[in-house]
């Protein structure tokens, strides 16, 4: 009986050791690569340094919400389009669906680019 109990204790210790090793692996994740030099505002956007207008996505706490920032290189204040796909959380009338936010952000960016390059 004592041998069986000692065997169970050893098995439990092995399971706990494996769990602790798994937790250590989670705690010591590899670091993310540094932000690119074009990301002055903290976004890791892949856009080039010389872009005059950028659309920068920002994620919310889950995949159902966030915002799109239209950023201007000439120093104008950015314009954000907030979106939330859950109707129950869309209490502010300015909050859009993700599809509508993408459409509005891209149309604003295109209109502003057309103003800068009227060709």
mmCIF file of C-alpha atoms in Angstrom:
data_model
loop_
_atom_site.group_PDB
_atom_site.id
_atom_site.type_symbol
_atom_site.label_atom_id
_atom_site.label_comp_id
_atom_site.label_asym_id
_atom_site.label_seq_id
_atom_site.Cartn_x
_atom_site.Cartn_y
_atom_site.Cartn_z
ATOM 1 C CA UNK A 1 0.000 0.000 0.000
ATOM 2 C CA UNK A 2 2.816 2.410 0.906
ATOM 3 C CA UNK A 3 4.573 1.659 -2.384
ATOM 4 C CA UNK A 4 1.402 2.494 -4.309
ATOM 5 C CA UNK A 5 1.028 5.808 -2.495
ATOM 6 C CA UNK A 6 4.678 6.694 -3.124
ATOM 7 C CA UNK A 7 4.194 5.840 -6.808
ATOM 8 C CA UNK A 8 1.154 8.113 -6.994
ATOM 9 C CA UNK A 9 3.081 10.915 -5.281
ATOM 10 C CA UNK A 10 5.969 10.545 -7.755
ATOM 11 C CA UNK A 11 3.513 10.633 -10.697
ATOM 12 C CA UNK A 12 1.866 13.772 -9.300
ATOM 13 C CA UNK A 13 5.270 15.418 -8.831
ATOM 14 C CA UNK A 14 6.151 14.671 -12.447
ATOM 15 C CA UNK A 15 2.853 16.173 -13.634
ATOM 16 C CA UNK A 16 3.426 19.281 -11.496
ATOM 17 C CA UNK A 17 6.983 19.644 -12.820
ATOM 18 C CA UNK A 18 5.691 19.431 -16.396
ATOM 19 C CA UNK A 19 3.018 22.049 -15.624
ATOM 20 C CA UNK A 20 5.614 24.368 -14.083
ATOM 21 C CA UNK A 21 7.872 23.983 -17.120
ATOM 22 C CA UNK A 22 4.896 24.884 -19.308
ATOM 23 C CA UNK A 23 4.227 27.991 -17.226
ATOM 24 C CA UNK A 24 7.871 29.005 -17.454
ATOM 25 C CA UNK A 25 7.672 28.722 -21.237
ATOM 26 C CA UNK A 26 4.643 31.011 -21.254
ATOM 27 C CA UNK A 27 6.315 33.565 -18.992
ATOM 28 C CA UNK A 28 9.461 33.723 -21.105
ATOM 29 C CA UNK A 29 8.009 34.376 -24.533
ATOM 30 C CA UNK A 30 10.351 35.585 -27.231
ATOM 31 C CA UNK A 31 10.391 39.358 -27.572
ATOM 32 C CA UNK A 32 8.675 40.995 -30.476
ATOM 33 C CA UNK A 33 10.873 42.657 -33.089
ATOM 34 C CA UNK A 34 11.457 46.380 -32.537
ATOM 35 C CA UNK A 35 9.148 48.856 -34.202
ATOM 36 C CA UNK A 36 10.139 50.011 -37.646
ATOM 37 C CA UNK A 37 11.600 53.537 -37.918
ATOM 38 C CA UNK A 38 8.504 54.748 -39.756
ATOM 39 C CA UNK A 39 6.372 54.138 -36.679
ATOM 40 C CA UNK A 40 6.745 57.425 -34.859
ATOM 41 C CA UNK A 41 3.356 57.110 -33.208
ATOM 42 C CA UNK A 42 3.868 53.679 -31.663
ATOM 43 C CA UNK A 43 2.141 51.676 -34.384
ATOM 44 C CA UNK A 44 4.002 48.854 -36.065
ATOM 45 C CA UNK A 45 2.580 49.760 -39.442
ATOM 46 C CA UNK A 46 4.418 48.332 -42.463
ATOM 47 C CA UNK A 47 3.928 51.541 -44.423
ATOM 48 C CA UNK A 48 6.898 53.330 -45.906
ATOM 49 C CA UNK A 49 8.636 56.313 -44.332
ATOM 50 C CA UNK A 50 7.491 58.759 -47.003
ATOM 51 C CA UNK A 51 3.754 58.048 -46.835
ATOM 52 C CA UNK A 52 1.780 61.276 -46.545
ATOM 53 C CA UNK A 53 -1.362 59.592 -45.246
ATOM 54 C CA UNK A 54 -1.617 56.321 -43.362
ATOM 55 C CA UNK A 55 -4.464 54.192 -42.136
ATOM 56 C CA UNK A 56 -3.401 52.630 -38.854
ATOM 57 C CA UNK A 57 -5.581 49.888 -37.349
ATOM 58 C CA UNK A 58 -5.929 49.698 -33.570
ATOM 59 C CA UNK A 59 -7.380 46.593 -31.937
ATOM 60 C CA UNK A 60 -9.801 46.650 -29.057
ATOM 61 C CA UNK A 61 -9.841 44.251 -26.158
ATOM 62 C CA UNK A 62 -11.248 41.563 -28.438
ATOM 63 C CA UNK A 63 -11.550 40.949 -32.159
ATOM 64 C CA UNK A 64 -15.002 42.526 -32.258
ATOM 65 C CA UNK A 65 -13.926 46.119 -31.644
ATOM 66 C CA UNK A 66 -11.217 48.624 -32.475
ATOM 67 C CA UNK A 67 -10.548 51.753 -34.468
ATOM 68 C CA UNK A 68 -8.918 52.922 -37.669
ATOM 69 C CA UNK A 69 -6.740 56.015 -37.468
ATOM 70 C CA UNK A 70 -6.204 58.145 -40.559
ATOM 71 C CA UNK A 71 -2.796 59.741 -39.892
ATOM 72 C CA UNK A 72 -1.442 62.771 -41.759
ATOM 73 C CA UNK A 73 2.294 63.409 -42.186
ATOM 74 C CA UNK A 74 1.832 67.186 -42.385
ATOM 75 C CA UNK A 75 0.994 67.391 -38.672
ATOM 76 C CA UNK A 76 -2.780 67.574 -38.870
ATOM 77 C CA UNK A 77 -4.688 65.853 -36.110
ATOM 78 C CA UNK A 78 -5.481 62.211 -36.870
ATOM 79 C CA UNK A 79 -9.059 61.164 -37.456
ATOM 80 C CA UNK A 80 -10.293 57.950 -35.879
ATOM 81 C CA UNK A 81 -13.191 55.761 -36.902
ATOM 82 C CA UNK A 82 -14.289 53.598 -33.979
ATOM 83 C CA UNK A 83 -15.987 50.302 -34.723
ATOM 84 C CA UNK A 84 -17.670 47.550 -32.794
ATOM 85 C CA UNK A 85 -19.341 44.538 -34.372
ATOM 86 C CA UNK A 86 -21.474 43.768 -31.312
ATOM 87 C CA UNK A 87 -24.685 45.785 -31.527
ATOM 88 C CA UNK A 88 -25.191 45.654 -27.768
ATOM 89 C CA UNK A 89 -21.964 47.624 -27.223
ATOM 90 C CA UNK A 90 -22.517 50.090 -30.047
ATOM 91 C CA UNK A 91 -24.170 52.729 -27.841
ATOM 92 C CA UNK A 92 -22.376 55.776 -29.243
ATOM 93 C CA UNK A 93 -23.954 56.858 -32.538
ATOM 94 C CA UNK A 94 -20.454 57.516 -33.945
ATOM 95 C CA UNK A 95 -19.425 53.876 -33.479
ATOM 96 C CA UNK A 96 -19.614 51.957 -36.739
ATOM 97 C CA UNK A 97 -19.393 48.372 -37.876
ATOM 98 C CA UNK A 98 -15.928 47.250 -38.956
ATOM 99 C CA UNK A 99 -16.930 47.238 -42.621
ATOM 100 C CA UNK A 100 -18.317 50.802 -42.436
ATOM 101 C CA UNK A 101 -15.223 52.032 -40.571
ATOM 102 C CA UNK A 102 -12.918 50.572 -43.235
ATOM 103 C CA UNK A 103 -14.970 52.163 -46.009
ATOM 104 C CA UNK A 104 -15.023 55.599 -44.342
ATOM 105 C CA UNK A 105 -11.309 55.536 -43.478
ATOM 106 C CA UNK A 106 -10.260 54.507 -46.985
ATOM 107 C CA UNK A 107 -12.556 57.043 -48.656
ATOM 108 C CA UNK A 108 -11.193 59.825 -46.431
ATOM 109 C CA UNK A 109 -7.606 58.777 -47.133
ATOM 110 C CA UNK A 110 -8.256 58.632 -50.890
ATOM 111 C CA UNK A 111 -9.959 62.034 -50.868
ATOM 112 C CA UNK A 112 -7.069 63.587 -48.961
ATOM 113 C CA UNK A 113 -4.530 61.976 -51.311
ATOM 114 C CA UNK A 114 -6.470 63.353 -54.290
ATOM 115 C CA UNK A 115 -6.263 66.839 -52.733
ATOM 116 C CA UNK A 116 -2.495 66.483 -52.393
ATOM 117 C CA UNK A 117 -2.005 65.049 -55.909
ATOM 118 C CA UNK A 118 -4.672 66.563 -58.207
ATOM 119 C CA UNK A 119 -3.725 64.755 -61.424
#
